Amino acid sequence: MSTSPERLAIAMTIAGHDPSGGAGIVADLRTFEELGIYGVAVATSITYQNSVGVNGRFDLFPDLVIGQLDALLQDRVPSAFKVGMLGRTDTVAAVAKILAEHHSRPVVLDPVLRSSSGEPLIEEGGLEAIERMLPVVTVVTPNKDELTELCGFEVFDVADVKAAALMLVKKGAKAVLVTGVKSKKGSKAESSDVLLVGDKYHVYSGPWVEDLSVHGTGCVLSSAIAAFLATGRDVRTSVSMARNFTLAAMKNSIKPGEGPPFASPRGGRQRRPKDYYSFVTPSPGV
Ligand code: PLP
């Protein structure tokens, strides 16, 4: 017997396509699936990339993005949205306009500006358009570099991050989660994530891992937050559960190519982990 549509929690990702599956809509859908949420995906850009880096991208025209979005929304409004790479400035504005019409549903925004290997993933002027989108956003999840670009000043420590996060709340975001802030506790380096909800700060700290480069962590984190929000949990609970989920995805990362490893939404729950690695090139015709 099929589940009735009313009882099925649906999360929608609106983001770029990374054909290597490490980030973008593929990583988002894997995250939703792992968390028991039915995922639907609107592609905004086709990137040409592998685990080593990005060779190029073709940002879809806004009509193509809105066409996908409208078709899905005519059928069913999802319980939560995750927005990632948008590519074109006019796409940012068009998506923001539609999200404003569904303001009772939570929106998680990962303000993707660049790939982890440094290539731009939004056209010039996109940053300002993303800022204008903040009033429709429930949680925005910049890393330290994205925060610096969004607030216009360099952030170094937790105190700077708190001030910058407050600026984003003043611009309309209901909550801000900043990840990967390096700080010191005694002689040890720590990595802190700072969450600001309304006027309350929450700081999550753990050991700093040097040269930790895992592709797709921002995508997994933001889609996990959207998945938990889709089940009706509040922002603080959703962020806390999504952080744990993402840490497990990083700890159990997989390495499908020559570049850095990918966060694995399946985490330590791989059913038959050896299958990934025991694969031997099949002979032709087999
Ligand atoms: N979204 C897409 C479509 C991407 O291609 C990338 C990076 O290449 C990202 C998001 C950001 O990925 P990361 O979390 O590794 O910075």
XYZ file of N, CA and C in Angstrom, residues 22-263:
726
model
N 29.635 14.311 -5.456
C 30.176 14.705 -4.145
C 29.404 15.835 -3.505
N 28.858 16.725 -4.351
C 28.127 17.888 -3.830
C 26.857 18.046 -4.661
N 26.186 19.202 -4.509
C 25.031 19.503 -5.342
C 23.836 18.600 -5.086
N 22.944 18.548 -6.088
C 21.659 17.868 -5.886
C 21.802 16.368 -5.626
N 22.854 15.755 -6.157
C 23.027 14.312 -5.899
C 23.320 14.082 -4.414
N 24.235 14.875 -3.866
C 24.567 14.735 -2.435
C 23.350 15.071 -1.568
N 22.578 16.078 -2.007
C 21.386 16.480 -1.235
C 20.363 15.340 -1.200
N 20.117 14.742 -2.376
C 19.123 13.658 -2.433
C 19.579 12.448 -1.611
N 20.886 12.180 -1.651
C 21.397 11.056 -0.837
C 21.160 11.336 0.646
N 21.327 12.607 1.025
C 21.138 12.987 2.436
C 19.667 12.828 2.834
N 18.762 13.357 2.000
C 17.331 13.240 2.304
C 16.955 11.768 2.462
N 17.410 10.968 1.506
C 17.067 9.541 1.492
C 17.548 8.865 2.780
N 18.768 9.172 3.162
C 19.352 8.548 4.354
C 18.568 8.938 5.611
N 17.982 10.138 5.586
C 17.235 10.608 6.759
C 15.745 10.285 6.654
N 15.385 9.477 5.686
C 14.001 8.998 5.594
C 13.027 10.007 5.028
N 13.547 10.999 4.287
C 12.686 12.030 3.713
C 12.676 11.854 2.209
N 11.524 11.973 1.583
C 11.472 11.878 0.126
C 12.008 13.190 -0.460
N 12.978 13.094 -1.339
C 13.603 14.295 -1.884
C 13.210 14.555 -3.320
N 13.016 15.825 -3.651
C 12.824 16.230 -5.039
C 13.889 17.296 -5.333
N 14.292 17.415 -6.614
C 15.450 18.257 -6.915
C 15.233 19.125 -8.139
N 15.517 20.408 -7.992
C 15.473 21.361 -9.092
C 16.913 21.749 -9.413
N 17.360 21.468 -10.642
C 18.742 21.792 -11.023
C 18.824 23.240 -11.492
N 19.857 23.940 -11.050
C 20.036 25.354 -11.417
C 21.226 25.549 -12.351
N 22.129 24.579 -12.348
C 23.362 24.712 -13.128
C 23.932 23.319 -13.358
N 24.534 23.130 -14.522
C 25.230 21.864 -14.769
C 26.715 22.175 -14.642
N 27.371 21.606 -13.665
C 28.813 21.837 -13.545
C 29.539 20.669 -14.205
N 30.728 20.958 -14.709
C 31.560 19.908 -15.306
C 32.680 19.679 -14.306
N 32.561 18.649 -13.524
C 33.587 18.464 -12.498
C 33.771 17.003 -12.137
N 34.906 16.750 -11.520
C 35.201 15.437 -10.945
C 35.753 15.679 -9.549
N 36.321 14.669 -8.945
C 36.746 14.848 -7.556
C 37.939 15.800 -7.443
N 38.641 16.029 -8.555
C 39.837 16.883 -8.505
C 39.465 18.363 -8.585
N 38.499 18.709 -9.432
C 38.156 20.127 -9.560
C 37.047 20.354 -10.564
N 36.758 21.644 -10.784
C 35.658 22.044 -11.669
C 36.247 22.524 -13.002
N 35.849 21.894 -14.101
C 36.336 22.304 -15.431
C 35.504 23.447 -16.002
N 34.250 23.545 -15.589
C 33.391 24.591 -16.121
C 31.978 24.424 -15.602
N 31.077 25.288 -16.083
C 29.675 25.155 -15.658
C 28.776 25.847 -16.663
N 27.544 25.378 -16.752
C 26.545 26.075 -17.557
C 25.374 26.359 -16.629
N 25.182 27.631 -16.323
C 24.081 28.005 -15.434
C 22.789 28.025 -16.243
N 21.783 27.319 -15.779
C 20.512 27.268 -16.522
C 19.837 28.640 -16.496
N 19.108 28.954 -17.568
C 18.366 30.217 -17.603
C 17.259 30.142 -16.556
N 16.904 31.278 -15.946
C 15.897 31.260 -14.883
C 14.591 30.561 -15.291
N 14.173 30.718 -16.568
C 12.926 30.071 -17.012
C 12.980 28.558 -16.826
N 14.162 27.983 -17.066
C 14.309 26.526 -16.946
C 14.222 26.097 -15.484
N 14.756 26.935 -14.617
C 14.724 26.628 -13.186
C 13.296 26.779 -12.661
N 12.671 27.889 -13.035
C 11.319 28.170 -12.539
C 10.321 27.162 -13.116
N 10.566 26.711 -14.358
C 9.699 25.681 -14.963
C 9.690 24.412 -14.115
N 10.864 23.991 -13.662
C 10.956 22.782 -12.818
C 10.239 23.017 -11.488
N 10.522 24.196 -10.918
C 9.981 24.539 -9.597
C 8.454 24.609 -9.640
N 7.922 25.303 -10.662
C 6.469 25.452 -10.785
C 5.788 24.094 -10.908
N 6.374 23.224 -11.747
C 5.756 21.906 -11.959
C 5.647 21.171 -10.626
N 6.703 21.198 -9.842
C 6.679 20.489 -8.561
C 5.684 21.132 -7.596
N 5.688 22.472 -7.554
C 4.831 23.165 -6.586
C 3.345 23.060 -6.935
N 3.057 22.908 -8.246
C 1.644 22.744 -8.631
C 1.092 21.443 -8.064
N 1.992 20.482 -7.829
C 1.580 19.162 -7.372
C 1.589 19.089 -5.845
N 2.691 19.504 -5.259
C 2.846 19.356 -3.815
C 3.880 20.370 -3.318
N 3.557 21.090 -2.258
C 4.524 22.009 -1.654
C 5.339 21.200 -0.648
N 6.671 21.224 -0.738
C 7.463 20.388 0.180
C 7.399 20.906 1.615
N 7.780 20.056 2.550
C 7.770 20.460 3.967
C 8.949 21.375 4.281
N 9.991 21.329 3.455
C 11.141 22.225 3.653
C 11.899 22.349 2.339
N 12.592 23.500 2.195
C 13.421 23.734 1.011
C 14.883 23.835 1.432
N 15.773 23.337 0.577
C 17.203 23.610 0.716
C 17.646 24.305 -0.557
N 18.322 25.438 -0.424
C 18.803 26.162 -1.595
C 20.321 26.176 -1.558
N 20.943 25.766 -2.656
C 22.405 25.758 -2.726
C 22.880 26.646 -3.859
N 23.778 26.115 -4.697
C 24.326 26.894 -5.813
C 23.209 27.351 -6.760
N 23.187 28.657 -7.099
C 22.126 29.160 -7.976
C 22.659 29.638 -9.317
N 23.951 29.907 -9.390
C 24.587 30.240 -10.668
C 24.326 31.658 -11.136
N 23.143 31.920 -11.668
C 22.846 33.231 -12.258
C 22.170 34.157 -11.244
N 22.490 35.438 -11.353
C 21.899 36.438 -10.458
C 20.378 36.503 -10.626
N 19.923 36.442 -11.905
C 18.466 36.527 -12.110
C 17.751 35.267 -11.591
N 18.472 34.147 -11.522
C 17.875 32.942 -10.929
C 17.699 33.139 -9.420
N 18.670 33.772 -8.777
C 18.559 34.019 -7.329
C 17.279 34.801 -7.052
N 17.076 35.876 -7.829
C 15.899 36.730 -7.601
C 14.601 35.962 -7.886
N 14.582 35.185 -8.962
C 13.356 34.454 -9.331
C 13.014 33.390 -8.280
N 14.031 32.688 -7.788
C 13.795 31.651 -6.761
C 13.320 32.320 -5.462
N 13.944 33.443 -5.104
C 13.563 34.145 -3.865
C 12.096 34.560 -3.917
N 11.654 35.011 -5.089
C 10.259 35.472 -5.247
C 9.297 34.299 -5.000
N 9.628 33.136 -5.536
C 8.731 31.982 -5.354
C 8.753 31.514 -3.896
N 9.938 31.512 -3.287
C 10.011 31.063 -1.885
C 9.201 31.993 -0.970
N 9.163 33.279 -1.317
C 8.407 34.244 -0.504
C 6.915 33.888 -0.497
N 6.462 33.226 -1.577
C 5.044 32.842 -1.637
C 4.732 31.625 -0.764
N 5.798 30.965 -0.296
C 5.600 29.759 0.541
C 6.247 29.969 1.895
N 6.029 31.165 2.467
C 6.802 31.542 3.647
C 6.496 30.713 4.894
N 5.458 29.851 4.832
C 5.212 29.032 6.028
C 6.141 27.812 6.044
N 6.878 27.572 4.945
C 7.781 26.410 4.897
C 9.217 26.855 5.146
N 9.968 26.107 5.984
C 11.350 26.513 6.249
C 12.249 26.435 5.013
N 13.174 27.386 4.943
C 14.148 27.450 3.834
C 15.551 27.458 4.435
N 16.392 26.510 4.017
C 17.796 26.500 4.437
C 18.621 26.962 3.248
N 19.423 27.990 3.435
C 20.232 28.520 2.335
C 21.712 28.275 2.601
N 22.338 27.507 1.697
C 23.800 27.348 1.713
C 24.310 28.339 0.661
N 24.897 29.465 1.086
C 25.247 30.504 0.108
C 26.523 30.136 -0.651
N 26.370 29.233 -1.627
C 27.535 28.708 -2.358
C 28.093 29.786 -3.298
N 29.325 30.161 -3.070
C 29.963 31.175 -3.913
C 31.079 30.568 -4.752
N 31.765 29.571 -4.193
C 32.940 28.967 -4.826
C 32.987 27.487 -4.491
N 33.628 26.701 -5.349
C 33.827 25.287 -5.023
C 34.953 25.197 -3.988
N 35.075 24.051 -3.341
C 36.163 23.914 -2.359
C 37.523 24.026 -3.048
N 37.559 23.742 -4.375
C 38.838 23.894 -5.084
C 39.040 25.328 -5.605
N 38.099 26.248 -5.287
C 38.326 27.673 -5.542
C 37.639 28.284 -6.756
N 36.956 27.495 -7.594
C 36.324 28.063 -8.796
C 34.999 28.727 -8.436
N 34.686 29.896 -9.058
C 33.424 30.577 -8.746
C 32.214 29.753 -9.202
N 31.161 29.728 -8.388
C 29.951 28.977 -8.738
C 28.733 29.895 -8.817
N 29.000 31.196 -8.829
C 27.907 32.160 -8.996
C 28.446 33.298 -9.850
N 27.575 33.913 -10.677
C 28.104 34.985 -11.522
C 28.312 36.253 -10.701
N 29.027 37.189 -11.300
C 29.301 38.436 -10.599
C 27.994 39.152 -10.262
N 27.926 39.715 -9.080
C 26.686 40.385 -8.675
C 25.767 39.444 -7.899
N 26.113 38.154 -7.910
C 25.283 37.158 -7.237
C 25.241 37.326 -5.720
N 26.334 37.823 -5.191
C 26.424 37.985 -3.738
C 25.333 38.930 -3.214
N 25.173 40.054 -3.916
C 24.150 41.043 -3.497
C 22.754 40.426 -3.618
N 22.548 39.638 -4.674
C 21.228 39.005 -4.864
C 20.961 38.018 -3.722
N 21.997 37.302 -3.297
C 21.834 36.357 -2.186
C 21.471 37.120 -0.905
N 22.120 38.260 -0.703
C 21.792 39.073 0.480
C 20.330 39.497 0.490
N 19.837 39.852 -0.702
C 18.435 40.293 -0.801
C 17.455 39.152 -0.539
N 17.964 37.914 -0.630
C 17.113 36.744 -0.440
C 16.919 36.422 1.053
N 17.770 36.990 1.908
C 17.779 36.581 3.322
C 16.424 36.671 4.036
N 15.568 37.647 3.712
C 14.276 37.712 4.424
C 13.394 36.458 4.268
N 13.653 35.628 3.245
C 12.821 34.413 3.112
C 13.516 33.193 3.718
N 14.672 33.421 4.345
C 15.498 32.293 4.787
C 15.320 31.984 6.279
N 15.143 30.708 6.588
C 15.023 30.280 7.990
C 16.422 30.112 8.605
N 17.285 29.388 7.913
C 18.669 29.216 8.395
C 19.625 29.404 7.222
N 20.607 30.292 7.362
C 21.641 30.432 6.335
C 22.926 29.835 6.910
N 23.665 29.083 6.084
C 24.778 28.290 6.615
C 26.126 28.627 5.952
N 26.606 29.874 6.091
C 27.891 30.194 5.450
C 29.071 29.556 6.180
N 30.129 29.215 5.428
C 31.383 28.901 6.113
C 32.077 30.248 6.362
N 33.271 30.207 6.934
C 33.922 31.461 7.333
C 34.175 32.385 6.126
N 34.597 31.799 5.001
C 34.902 32.621 3.813
C 33.635 33.243 3.237
N 32.566 32.448 3.180
C 31.299 32.976 2.649
C 30.761 34.077 3.570
N 30.956 33.885 4.872
C 30.498 34.901 5.830
C 31.245 36.211 5.607
N 32.572 36.110 5.418
C 33.391 37.297 5.166
C 32.849 38.067 3.967
N 32.517 37.328 2.880
C 32.009 38.014 1.681
C 30.620 38.607 1.917
N 29.794 37.889 2.683
C 28.426 38.372 2.907
C 28.374 39.584 3.824
N 29.276 39.636 4.828
C 29.153 40.748 5.778
C 30.144 41.867 5.457
N 31.101 41.590 4.547
C 31.991 42.662 4.095
C 33.167 42.947 5.000
N 33.395 42.181 6.028
C 34.633 42.345 6.811
C 35.199 40.979 7.158
N 36.505 40.955 7.358
C 37.210 39.695 7.613
C 36.854 39.178 9.011
N 36.472 37.903 9.096
C 36.172 37.342 10.417
C 37.300 36.400 10.822
N 37.792 36.574 12.039
C 38.923 35.766 12.488
C 38.524 34.778 13.579
N 37.776 35.287 14.572
C 37.498 34.430 15.725
C 35.992 34.386 16.016
N 35.658 33.676 17.094
C 34.237 33.471 17.420
C 33.535 34.815 17.658
N 34.249 35.783 18.277
C 33.616 37.086 18.546
C 33.255 37.796 17.239
N 34.185 37.776 16.247
C 33.886 38.394 14.934
C 32.703 37.698 14.272
N 32.723 36.370 14.375
C 31.674 35.579 13.723
C 30.316 35.922 14.324
N 30.291 36.085 15.649
C 29.011 36.431 16.296
C 28.486 37.765 15.766
N 29.401 38.749 15.622
C 28.990 40.077 15.141
C 28.494 39.975 13.693
N 29.218 39.199 12.871
C 28.844 39.073 11.460
C 27.504 38.339 11.324
N 27.303 37.314 12.145
C 26.042 36.553 12.094
C 24.867 37.469 12.432
N 25.084 38.341 13.398
C 24.026 39.284 13.798
C 23.639 40.192 12.615
N 24.653 40.562 11.815
C 24.359 41.391 10.621
C 23.402 40.655 9.670
N 23.631 39.345 9.531
C 22.775 38.579 8.594
C 21.356 38.430 9.146
N 21.244 38.344 10.482
C 19.906 38.294 11.086
C 19.213 39.647 10.868
N 19.984 40.727 10.999
C 19.396 42.063 10.778
C 18.958 42.235 9.327
N 19.627 41.506 8.417
C 19.228 41.583 6.995
C 18.046 40.670 6.686
N 17.578 39.916 7.694
C 16.339 39.162 7.491
C 16.374 37.680 7.780
N 17.578 37.052 7.832
C 17.614 35.601 8.103
C 17.128 35.348 9.525
N 16.367 34.273 9.718
C 15.885 33.999 11.076
C 16.980 33.380 11.932
N 17.857 32.609 11.299
C 18.969 31.985 12.033
C 20.187 31.890 11.127
N 21.362 31.874 11.746
C 22.621 31.785 10.995
C 23.481 30.706 11.638
N 24.005 29.798 10.827
C 24.953 28.797 11.334
C 26.258 28.972 10.573
N 27.317 29.349 11.284
C 28.632 29.532 10.649
C 29.509 28.353 11.047
N 30.100 27.709 10.034
C 30.862 26.498 10.330
C 32.357 26.741 10.186
N 33.129 25.923 10.928
C 34.589 25.880 10.728
C 35.357 27.098 11.162
N 35.043 27.633 12.356
C 35.784 28.784 12.876
C 36.901 28.256 13.774
N 38.151 28.625 13.445
C 39.275 28.113 14.241
C 39.445 28.982 15.481
N 39.544 28.345 16.649
C 39.773 29.097 17.881
C 40.733 28.302 18.753
N 41.145 28.898 19.864
C 42.108 28.220 20.738
C 41.506 27.940 22.087
N 41.761 26.730 22.612
C 41.375 26.437 23.988
C 42.650 25.972 24.682
N 43.223 26.822 25.528
C 44.536 26.526 26.101
C 45.540 26.451 24.967
N 46.281 25.361 24.884
C 47.272 25.244 23.806
C 46.687 24.521 22.594
N 45.444 24.061 22.739
C 44.854 23.245 21.650
C 43.970 24.079 20.709
N 44.046 23.763 19.407
C 43.178 24.447 18.439
C 41.828 23.738 18.403
N 40.783 24.561 18.320
C 39.424 24.000 18.260
C 38.735 24.456 16.989
N 37.758 23.681 16.545
C 36.920 24.116 15.434
C 35.537 24.389 16.020
N 35.045 25.591 15.796
C 33.727 25.923 16.364
C 32.721 26.238 15.270
N 31.489 25.835 15.508
C 30.362 26.248 14.678
C 29.516 27.168 15.560
N 29.109 28.292 15.005
C 28.342 29.264 15.794
C 26.932 29.359 15.216
N 25.946 29.121 16.070
C 24.544 29.239 15.645
C 23.924 30.448 16.336
N 23.292 31.294 15.555
C 22.535 32.413 16.131
C 21.080 32.221 15.720
N 20.216 32.046 16.732
C 18.771 31.936 16.465
C 18.117 33.103 17.183
N 17.497 33.991 16.422
C 16.909 35.190 17.038
C 18.034 35.980 17.692
N 18.021 36.086 19.044
C 19.118 36.814 19.699
C 19.968 35.888 20.580
N 19.865 34.579 20.356
C 20.616 33.628 21.194
C 21.708 32.912 20.400
N 22.917 32.918 20.981
C 24.043 32.231 20.344
C 24.250 30.859 20.969
N 24.640 29.898 20.163
C 25.020 28.574 20.651
C 26.329 28.238 19.940
N 27.350 27.837 20.699
C 28.638 27.511 20.083
C 28.921 26.029 20.291
N 29.191 25.330 19.184
C 29.533 23.900 19.243
C 31.014 23.788 18.914
N 31.793 23.169 19.807
C 33.229 23.078 19.539
C 33.722 21.644 19.553
N 34.750 21.391 18.768
C 35.390 20.071 18.729
C 36.839 20.273 18.353
N 37.635 19.206 18.322
C 39.046 19.369 17.969
C 39.226 19.857 16.525
N 40.233 20.700 16.308
C 40.545 21.198 14.958
C 41.348 20.133 14.223
N 40.943 19.803 13.015
C 41.704 18.824 12.224
C 42.389 19.582 11.087
N 43.724 19.557 11.091
C 44.503 20.307 10.094
C 44.293 19.713 8.697
N 44.240 20.573 7.675
C 44.128 20.141 6.268
C 42.960 19.201 6.011
N 41.873 19.412 6.721
C 40.707 18.549 6.504
C 39.954 19.072 5.281
N 40.094 18.379 4.188
C 39.406 18.839 2.988
C 38.473 17.729 2.529
N 37.189 17.887 2.850
C 36.192 16.884 2.443
C 35.144 17.605 1.600
N 35.000 17.154 0.371
C 34.085 17.799 -0.577
C 32.625 17.490 -0.202
N 31.775 18.511 -0.318
C 30.336 18.288 -0.162
C 29.797 18.433 1.259
N 30.647 18.845 2.195
C 30.156 18.926 3.583
C 29.071 19.997 3.740
N 29.254 21.128 3.011
C 28.250 22.198 3.104
C 26.897 21.729 2.575
N 26.934 20.928 1.505
C 25.685 20.425 0.905
C 25.001 19.445 1.857
N 25.788 18.534 2.420
C 25.206 17.528 3.325
C 24.631 18.216 4.574
N 25.380 19.165 5.116
C 24.903 19.846 6.328
C 23.585 20.592 6.066
N 23.547 21.385 5.007
C 22.341 22.196 4.777
C 21.140 21.318 4.411
N 21.377 20.236 3.650
C 20.213 19.401 3.322
C 19.777 18.574 4.529
N 20.715 18.221 5.403
C 20.310 17.507 6.633
C 19.476 18.432 7.528
N 19.858 19.708 7.611
C 19.047 20.646 8.418
C 17.631 20.717 7.823
N 17.568 20.834 6.488
C 16.240 20.905 5.833
C 15.436 19.631 6.105
N 16.109 18.477 6.073
C 15.400 17.207 6.315
C 14.830 17.168 7.733
N 15.611 17.613 8.710
C 15.095 17.597 10.098
C 13.985 18.637 10.278
N 14.136 19.804 9.641
C 13.061 20.813 9.719
C 11.780 20.278 9.068
N 11.954 19.474 8.009
C 10.782 18.921 7.299
C 9.963 18.003 8.193
N 10.592 17.467 9.232
C 9.847 16.591 10.139
C 9.190 17.382 11.275
N 9.324 18.715 11.239
C 8.659 19.547 12.238
C 9.539 19.900 13.436
N 10.814 19.502 13.416
C 11.697 19.862 14.529
C 12.047 21.347 14.466
N 12.430 21.933 15.622
C 12.781 23.355 15.614
C 14.204 23.540 15.087
N 14.588 24.814 14.897
C 15.886 25.108 14.266
C 17.036 24.565 15.105
N 16.996 24.800 16.406
C 18.141 24.402 17.227
C 18.333 22.878 17.203
N 17.229 22.145 17.357
C 17.314 20.677 17.336
C 17.780 20.197 15.963
N 17.228 20.796 14.908
C 17.574 20.367 13.550
C 19.055 20.604 13.269
N 19.563 21.759 13.704
C 20.979 22.067 13.472
C 21.854 21.093 14.244
N 21.494 20.841 15.481
C 22.318 19.967 16.305
C 22.345 18.540 15.724
N 21.185 18.037 15.290
C 21.138 16.686 14.714
C 21.862 16.650 13.363
N 21.720 17.717 12.583
C 22.374 17.761 11.264
C 23.894 17.842 11.415
N 24.369 18.525 12.439
C 25.829 18.598 12.675
C 26.363 17.200 12.954
N 25.686 16.472 13.821
C 26.149 15.113 14.140
C 26.143 14.237 12.888
N 25.095 14.381 12.107
C 24.972 13.596 10.869
C 26.145 13.924 9.926
N 26.464 15.226 9.816
C 27.526 15.656 8.889
C 28.904 15.229 9.392
N 29.105 15.297 10.705
C 30.400 14.845 11.253
C 30.618 13.366 10.939
N 29.547 12.574 11.042
C 29.652 11.144 10.714
C 29.926 10.972 9.211
N 29.286 11.830 8.391
C 29.497 11.746 6.931
C 30.942 12.098 6.571
N 31.546 13.011 7.354
C 32.945 13.394 7.095
C 33.899 12.312 7.589
N 33.579 11.799 8.770
C 34.437 10.759 9.363
C 34.467 9.508 8.480
N 33.349 9.230 7.850
C 33.240 8.035 7.001
C 33.290 8.402 5.521
N 34.083 9.444 5.211
C 34.125 9.913 3.824
C 34.625 8.810 2.901
N 34.283 8.953 1.617
C 34.737 7.959 0.630
C 35.576 8.668 -0.422
N 36.400 7.900 -1.106
C 37.324 8.517 -2.067
C 37.134 7.853 -3.437
N 36.184 8.378 -4.216
C 35.901 7.727 -5.498
C 36.794 8.194 -6.650
N 37.694 9.146 -6.403
C 38.548 9.635 -7.490
C 39.917 10.022 -6.953
N 40.676 10.769 -7.785
C 42.045 11.137 -7.404
C 42.091 12.352 -6.473
N 40.976 13.096 -6.395
C 40.948 14.310 -5.579
C 40.595 14.017 -4.135
N 40.287 15.073 -3.359
C 39.937 14.897 -1.946
C 38.700 14.006 -1.761
N 38.542 13.429 -0.580
C 37.389 12.555 -0.343
C 36.063 13.324 -0.316
N 34.980 12.572 -0.431
C 33.627 13.144 -0.396
C 32.966 12.783 0.930
N 32.202 13.729 1.485
C 31.367 13.404 2.647
C 30.376 12.327 2.202
